[in-house]
Amino acid sequence: MNQHPSNTTEVITKKAIIVGLLLVIVNAYWVGIASELWYAVYTLVSPFSNAVFTLVVLLALNFVLRKISPNIAFTPAELLLIYIMVTMVSTISGHAMMAILMGTLAHPFWFATSENEWSQLFLHHIPQWLTVHESEWLAGYYEGESSFYLSEHLRVWLRPALIWSGFILLLYGSLLCLGLLLRKQWMEREKLSFPLTQLPLQMTTNRSFFKSRALWIGFGIAALVRVIAGLHDLFPILPAFPSSYRLDRHLTDRPWSAVGYVSMSFNLAIVGLTYFMPLDLSFSTWFFFWLTRAERVIASAFGVNNLSTLHLNDRASGAWIGIAVLTLWMGRRHIIRFFRHVVGLERGDDSTEPISHRTTAVLAMLSVGAVFLFCYFAGMSLWVIGVFYILFVAFALAIGRVRAELGPPYHEVIGINPRQIMVNTFGTRTLGAANLTVMTFLYAFNRCNRSHPMPNQIESLRIGDQARIPGKTLLVCMVLAIGVGAIATFWTYLHVAYHYGVLARCQGHVGHFGWESFNPLQRWLQHPREANISSVFFMGAGFGFVFLLNILRTRLLWWTLHPSGYVLSGASWGGLIYFWFPVMVSWFVKFMILRFSGWQTYRKAIPFFLGLVLGDFVPRSILSIISFVMNLYMPSSGAGHTL
């Protein structure tokens, strides 16, 4: 199925870049309004369904353009460049990042009361330029029936929107520099497989892709399920396939009731995407998911009522940091050579890189330095900024590595973030009110990590390498998409909020995220905490467990449990919380194919599983457009976590 790229770079026209920027704005609006008006989470799973649908539409348009005049049609490289640009804005817009940021920015001054004492606790630690201080202009934001385009609304939001857009560009840019540093190590030396790049690459570079009968069989099965669900939304009298089935509702007696949320999802797109995961990882993910459930039940059987004593999140936090450290250790020689080349102690070969090593280093220092300055002027101490950024990069590095090597389409981790780790490690007294306040505004960037920029950036570099997109052009377009996308996303959210009202007609969670961000801050300041020694101990245990699993994998050929499987499923919430069942189905099917039919049959089945993904994503996107046109809530378009 893989197409070997040519040895020469492709020519990218201005037409493709302009179309890409226009679609960045369109997708910023589409993902944003779907997320907040109907709670349709398009960025729950990677690759993002809106980006795949955009590529499908462009391929159909390109087919027509080729018939009219081949000269005006897009090349495969241009189509993939546009796909990458849409992916970049999708890491910003929607429920997974911007909804949390917008909920946090608008929240503190509107909800401050004499009862909650926010004015005395932390409002004076929020700089004037960081958010909107004039609460009288937030009434329309929360209640709707207003317009963002009133002069006062524009005035109070212009500065914070532009400042935060610039911060997003700098923060994401620093991660892009990290991706450039690791690009050669991961792609050329370790030859990681980047499983989630299969779909866009096959769609654009494999001319026989859409001629495969297996593809259309898979497409038809998944599309039938999704279309029936859409018809059920329009005509409730018609039956539909359930999107999931809750098992925990039948477990009401102790100790089984301690199992927590357990839902069997019947999502065929996840079955298709996880077909490309190595067997040991797909097995490890659902094995560790059930292991954590077993821990809960056993603890309850022994009389443990407070399940927080299991420290699942602390162990997972340490495990994610452990993956980051392992990644740096495996690439240590490459990283040392990189820095020796930068300082002139060694001459390395960077001729195949998108930009030179020295340029990468300079851009990294500038972007990281600007991030530090932003946080410093916002009120954070330098040492706190340093620790926070190191933890942020550790999560980025770990998630990027897991995606590049193993390709899990879903890696949500809620309750595991730099702010919580630092509170547990240092205590709130040591951190202080000013640091805790600013870190609350940064909560959005690691709240759930569903659409984290790092894995999508490194996969985009991989796609660019395979499609022979000129490196500098690719980087410029990615940066443009992030910058323009951030501004377009702010505009989308403000336009939607003032029209519909965050607390009125919007069914998303912007209003909730403000409470989720600031309630812990209020609690920490009213009841200061010392360092939590037990949390630190269990973080260390999770860190060590990852190293143990890695040693066992390298020393014992028969060992199947993968450290990445543990970090994906070991937390109390997230990981495979929604999708353990389709991953288990995909693992079983792939295991049976390889066991009884062999590698050739596995490869022949690839189009079928990619068809399952397209058959789910394309109708789902069309149903989303129908829901907008008809102003109708349609769960079949992916509302909530049904995908």
JSON list of N, CA and C in Angstrom, two decimals, residues 58-97:
[
{"chain": "A", "resi": 58, "resn": "LEU", "atom": "N", "xyz": [-11.62, 18.07, -0.95]},
{"chain": "A", "resi": 58, "resn": "LEU", "atom": "CA", "xyz": [-10.60, 18.58, -1.87]},
{"chain": "A", "resi": 58, "resn": "LEU", "atom": "C", "xyz": [-10.26, 17.54, -2.95]},
{"chain": "A", "resi": 59, "resn": "LEU", "atom": "N", "xyz": [-10.22, 16.28, -2.57]},
{"chain": "A", "resi": 59, "resn": "LEU", "atom": "CA", "xyz": [-9.95, 15.23, -3.56]},
{"chain": "A", "resi": 59, "resn": "LEU", "atom": "C", "xyz": [-11.07, 15.15, -4.60]},
{"chain": "A", "resi": 60, "resn": "ALA", "atom": "N", "xyz": [-12.31, 15.28, -4.15]},
{"chain": "A", "resi": 60, "resn": "ALA", "atom": "CA", "xyz": [-13.44, 15.28, -5.09]},
{"chain": "A", "resi": 60, "resn": "ALA", "atom": "C", "xyz": [-13.38, 16.49, -6.01]},
{"chain": "A", "resi": 61, "resn": "LEU", "atom": "N", "xyz": [-13.08, 17.66, -5.43]},
{"chain": "A", "resi": 61, "resn": "LEU", "atom": "CA", "xyz": [-12.94, 18.87, -6.25]},
{"chain": "A", "resi": 61, "resn": "LEU", "atom": "C", "xyz": [-11.78, 18.74, -7.22]},
{"chain": "A", "resi": 62, "resn": "ASN", "atom": "N", "xyz": [-10.69, 18.15, -6.75]},
{"chain": "A", "resi": 62, "resn": "ASN", "atom": "CA", "xyz": [-9.52, 17.99, -7.60]},
{"chain": "A", "resi": 62, "resn": "ASN", "atom": "C", "xyz": [-9.79, 17.08, -8.78]},
{"chain": "A", "resi": 63, "resn": "PHE", "atom": "N", "xyz": [-10.63, 16.07, -8.57]},
{"chain": "A", "resi": 63, "resn": "PHE", "atom": "CA", "xyz": [-11.01, 15.17, -9.66]},
{"chain": "A", "resi": 63, "resn": "PHE", "atom": "C", "xyz": [-11.71, 15.95, -10.77]},
{"chain": "A", "resi": 64, "resn": "VAL", "atom": "N", "xyz": [-12.59, 16.87, -10.37]},
{"chain": "A", "resi": 64, "resn": "VAL", "atom": "CA", "xyz": [-13.30, 17.70, -11.35]},
{"chain": "A", "resi": 64, "resn": "VAL", "atom": "C", "xyz": [-12.33, 18.66, -12.04]},
{"chain": "A", "resi": 65, "resn": "LEU", "atom": "N", "xyz": [-11.42, 19.25, -11.26]},
{"chain": "A", "resi": 65, "resn": "LEU", "atom": "CA", "xyz": [-10.47, 20.20, -11.84]},
{"chain": "A", "resi": 65, "resn": "LEU", "atom": "C", "xyz": [-9.57, 19.53, -12.87]},
{"chain": "A", "resi": 66, "resn": "ARG", "atom": "N", "xyz": [-9.18, 18.28, -12.59]},
{"chain": "A", "resi": 66, "resn": "ARG", "atom": "CA", "xyz": [-8.34, 17.57, -13.56]},
{"chain": "A", "resi": 66, "resn": "ARG", "atom": "C", "xyz": [-9.07, 17.35, -14.87]},
{"chain": "A", "resi": 67, "resn": "LYS", "atom": "N", "xyz": [-10.38, 17.13, -14.80]},
{"chain": "A", "resi": 67, "resn": "LYS", "atom": "CA", "xyz": [-11.17, 16.95, -16.02]},
{"chain": "A", "resi": 67, "resn": "LYS", "atom": "C", "xyz": [-11.27, 18.25, -16.82]},
{"chain": "A", "resi": 68, "resn": "ILE", "atom": "N", "xyz": [-11.37, 19.37, -16.08]},
{"chain": "A", "resi": 68, "resn": "ILE", "atom": "CA", "xyz": [-11.50, 20.67, -16.75]},
{"chain": "A", "resi": 68, "resn": "ILE", "atom": "C", "xyz": [-10.16, 21.13, -17.29]},
{"chain": "A", "resi": 69, "resn": "SER", "atom": "N", "xyz": [-9.16, 21.18, -16.42]},
{"chain": "A", "resi": 69, "resn": "SER", "atom": "CA", "xyz": [-7.82, 21.62, -16.82]},
{"chain": "A", "resi": 69, "resn": "SER", "atom": "C", "xyz": [-6.81, 21.09, -15.81]},
{"chain": "A", "resi": 70, "resn": "PRO", "atom": "N", "xyz": [-5.96, 20.16, -16.19]},
{"chain": "A", "resi": 70, "resn": "PRO", "atom": "CA", "xyz": [-4.99, 19.60, -15.25]},
{"chain": "A", "resi": 70, "resn": "PRO", "atom": "C", "xyz": [-4.07, 20.64, -14.63]},
{"chain": "A", "resi": 71, "resn": "ASN", "atom": "N", "xyz": [-3.87, 21.76, -15.31]},
{"chain": "A", "resi": 71, "resn": "ASN", "atom": "CA", "xyz": [-2.94, 22.78, -14.80]},
{"chain": "A", "resi": 71, "resn": "ASN", "atom": "C", "xyz": [-3.45, 23.47, -13.53]},
{"chain": "A", "resi": 72, "resn": "ILE", "atom": "N", "xyz": [-4.76, 23.49, -13.34]},
{"chain": "A", "resi": 72, "resn": "ILE", "atom": "CA", "xyz": [-5.30, 24.19, -12.16]},
{"chain": "A", "resi": 72, "resn": "ILE", "atom": "C", "xyz": [-5.58, 23.24, -11.00]},
{"chain": "A", "resi": 73, "resn": "ALA", "atom": "N", "xyz": [-5.34, 21.96, -11.21]},
{"chain": "A", "resi": 73, "resn": "ALA", "atom": "CA", "xyz": [-5.58, 20.98, -10.15]},
{"chain": "A", "resi": 73, "resn": "ALA", "atom": "C", "xyz": [-4.45, 21.02, -9.13]},
{"chain": "A", "resi": 74, "resn": "PHE", "atom": "N", "xyz": [-4.74, 20.56, -7.92]},
{"chain": "A", "resi": 74, "resn": "PHE", "atom": "CA", "xyz": [-3.74, 20.49, -6.87]},
{"chain": "A", "resi": 74, "resn": "PHE", "atom": "C", "xyz": [-2.91, 19.22, -7.04]},
{"chain": "A", "resi": 75, "resn": "THR", "atom": "N", "xyz": [-1.64, 19.29, -6.67]},
{"chain": "A", "resi": 75, "resn": "THR", "atom": "CA", "xyz": [-0.80, 18.11, -6.61]},
{"chain": "A", "resi": 75, "resn": "THR", "atom": "C", "xyz": [-1.03, 17.39, -5.28]},
{"chain": "A", "resi": 76, "resn": "PRO", "atom": "N", "xyz": [-0.64, 16.10, -5.17]},
{"chain": "A", "resi": 76, "resn": "PRO", "atom": "CA", "xyz": [-0.78, 15.41, -3.88]},
{"chain": "A", "resi": 76, "resn": "PRO", "atom": "C", "xyz": [-0.08, 16.15, -2.74]},
{"chain": "A", "resi": 77, "resn": "ALA", "atom": "N", "xyz": [1.09, 16.72, -3.03]},
{"chain": "A", "resi": 77, "resn": "ALA", "atom": "CA", "xyz": [1.81, 17.45, -1.99]},
{"chain": "A", "resi": 77, "resn": "ALA", "atom": "C", "xyz": [1.01, 18.66, -1.52]},
{"chain": "A", "resi": 78, "resn": "GLU", "atom": "N", "xyz": [0.36, 19.36, -2.45]},
{"chain": "A", "resi": 78, "resn": "GLU", "atom": "CA", "xyz": [-0.44, 20.53, -2.07]},
{"chain": "A", "resi": 78, "resn": "GLU", "atom": "C", "xyz": [-1.66, 20.12, -1.26]},
{"chain": "A", "resi": 79, "resn": "LEU", "atom": "N", "xyz": [-2.28, 19.04, -1.64]},
{"chain": "A", "resi": 79, "resn": "LEU", "atom": "CA", "xyz": [-3.44, 18.55, -0.88]},
{"chain": "A", "resi": 79, "resn": "LEU", "atom": "C", "xyz": [-3.04, 18.19, 0.56]},
{"chain": "A", "resi": 80, "resn": "LEU", "atom": "N", "xyz": [-1.89, 17.54, 0.70]},
{"chain": "A", "resi": 80, "resn": "LEU", "atom": "CA", "xyz": [-1.44, 17.17, 2.04]},
{"chain": "A", "resi": 80, "resn": "LEU", "atom": "C", "xyz": [-1.02, 18.39, 2.84]},
{"chain": "A", "resi": 81, "resn": "LEU", "atom": "N", "xyz": [-0.46, 19.39, 2.17]},
{"chain": "A", "resi": 81, "resn": "LEU", "atom": "CA", "xyz": [-0.11, 20.62, 2.87]},
{"chain": "A", "resi": 81, "resn": "LEU", "atom": "C", "xyz": [-1.37, 21.29, 3.44]},
{"chain": "A", "resi": 82, "resn": "ILE", "atom": "N", "xyz": [-2.42, 21.34, 2.66]},
{"chain": "A", "resi": 82, "resn": "ILE", "atom": "CA", "xyz": [-3.68, 21.92, 3.14]},
{"chain": "A", "resi": 82, "resn": "ILE", "atom": "C", "xyz": [-4.22, 21.09, 4.31]},
{"chain": "A", "resi": 83, "resn": "TYR", "atom": "N", "xyz": [-4.15, 19.77, 4.19]},
{"chain": "A", "resi": 83, "resn": "TYR", "atom": "CA", "xyz": [-4.58, 18.89, 5.28]},
{"chain": "A", "resi": 83, "resn": "TYR", "atom": "C", "xyz": [-3.80, 19.19, 6.55]},
{"chain": "A", "resi": 84, "resn": "ILE", "atom": "N", "xyz": [-2.50, 19.39, 6.43]},
{"chain": "A", "resi": 84, "resn": "ILE", "atom": "CA", "xyz": [-1.66, 19.70, 7.59]},
{"chain": "A", "resi": 84, "resn": "ILE", "atom": "C", "xyz": [-2.07, 21.03, 8.21]},
{"chain": "A", "resi": 85, "resn": "MET", "atom": "N", "xyz": [-2.34, 22.02, 7.39]},
{"chain": "A", "resi": 85, "resn": "MET", "atom": "CA", "xyz": [-2.75, 23.33, 7.90]},
{"chain": "A", "resi": 85, "resn": "MET", "atom": "C", "xyz": [-4.07, 23.24, 8.66]},
{"chain": "A", "resi": 86, "resn": "VAL", "atom": "N", "xyz": [-5.00, 22.46, 8.14]},
{"chain": "A", "resi": 86, "resn": "VAL", "atom": "CA", "xyz": [-6.28, 22.27, 8.83]},
{"chain": "A", "resi": 86, "resn": "VAL", "atom": "C", "xyz": [-6.06, 21.52, 10.14]},
{"chain": "A", "resi": 87, "resn": "THR", "atom": "N", "xyz": [-5.15, 20.55, 10.15]},
{"chain": "A", "resi": 87, "resn": "THR", "atom": "CA", "xyz": [-4.83, 19.83, 11.38]},
{"chain": "A", "resi": 87, "resn": "THR", "atom": "C", "xyz": [-4.26, 20.77, 12.43]},
{"chain": "A", "resi": 88, "resn": "MET", "atom": "N", "xyz": [-3.41, 21.72, 12.01]},
{"chain": "A", "resi": 88, "resn": "MET", "atom": "CA", "xyz": [-2.81, 22.66, 12.96]},
{"chain": "A", "resi": 88, "resn": "MET", "atom": "C", "xyz": [-3.88, 23.49, 13.68]},
{"chain": "A", "resi": 89, "resn": "VAL", "atom": "N", "xyz": [-4.84, 24.01, 12.94]},
{"chain": "A", "resi": 89, "resn": "VAL", "atom": "CA", "xyz": [-5.87, 24.83, 13.60]},
{"chain": "A", "resi": 89, "resn": "VAL", "atom": "C", "xyz": [-6.78, 23.96, 14.46]},
{"chain": "A", "resi": 90, "resn": "SER", "atom": "N", "xyz": [-6.91, 22.70, 14.11]},
{"chain": "A", "resi": 90, "resn": "SER", "atom": "CA", "xyz": [-7.77, 21.80, 14.89]},
{"chain": "A", "resi": 90, "resn": "SER", "atom": "C", "xyz": [-7.17, 21.47, 16.25]},
{"chain": "A", "resi": 91, "resn": "THR", "atom": "N", "xyz": [-5.85, 21.66, 16.42]},
{"chain": "A", "resi": 91, "resn": "THR", "atom": "CA", "xyz": [-5.25, 21.48, 17.74]},
{"chain": "A", "resi": 91, "resn": "THR", "atom": "C", "xyz": [-5.57, 22.65, 18.67]},
{"chain": "A", "resi": 92, "resn": "ILE", "atom": "N", "xyz": [-6.10, 23.74, 18.10]},
{"chain": "A", "resi": 92, "resn": "ILE", "atom": "CA", "xyz": [-6.42, 24.93, 18.87]},
{"chain": "A", "resi": 92, "resn": "ILE", "atom": "C", "xyz": [-7.91, 25.04, 19.13]},
{"chain": "A", "resi": 93, "resn": "SER", "atom": "N", "xyz": [-8.72, 24.94, 18.08]},
{"chain": "A", "resi": 93, "resn": "SER", "atom": "CA", "xyz": [-10.16, 25.15, 18.21]},
{"chain": "A", "resi": 93, "resn": "SER", "atom": "C", "xyz": [-10.84, 23.94, 18.83]},
{"chain": "A", "resi": 94, "resn": "GLY", "atom": "N", "xyz": [-12.00, 24.18, 19.42]},
{"chain": "A", "resi": 94, "resn": "GLY", "atom": "CA", "xyz": [-12.81, 23.07, 19.89]},
{"chain": "A", "resi": 94, "resn": "GLY", "atom": "C", "xyz": [-12.73, 22.81, 21.38]},
{"chain": "A", "resi": 95, "resn": "HIS", "atom": "N", "xyz": [-13.37, 21.74, 21.77]},
{"chain": "A", "resi": 95, "resn": "HIS", "atom": "CA", "xyz": [-13.59, 21.37, 23.18]},
{"chain": "A", "resi": 95, "resn": "HIS", "atom": "C", "xyz": [-12.30, 21.03, 23.91]},
{"chain": "A", "resi": 96, "resn": "ALA", "atom": "N", "xyz": [-11.28, 20.58, 23.17]},
{"chain": "A", "resi": 96, "resn": "ALA", "atom": "CA", "xyz": [-10.11, 20.03, 23.83]},
{"chain": "A", "resi": 96, "resn": "ALA", "atom": "C", "xyz": [-9.12, 21.09, 24.32]},
{"chain": "A", "resi": 97, "resn": "MET", "atom": "N", "xyz": [-9.14, 22.32, 23.77]},
{"chain": "A", "resi": 97, "resn": "MET", "atom": "CA", "xyz": [-8.22, 23.35, 24.24]},
{"chain": "A", "resi": 97, "resn": "MET", "atom": "C", "xyz": [-8.89, 24.70, 24.40]}
]
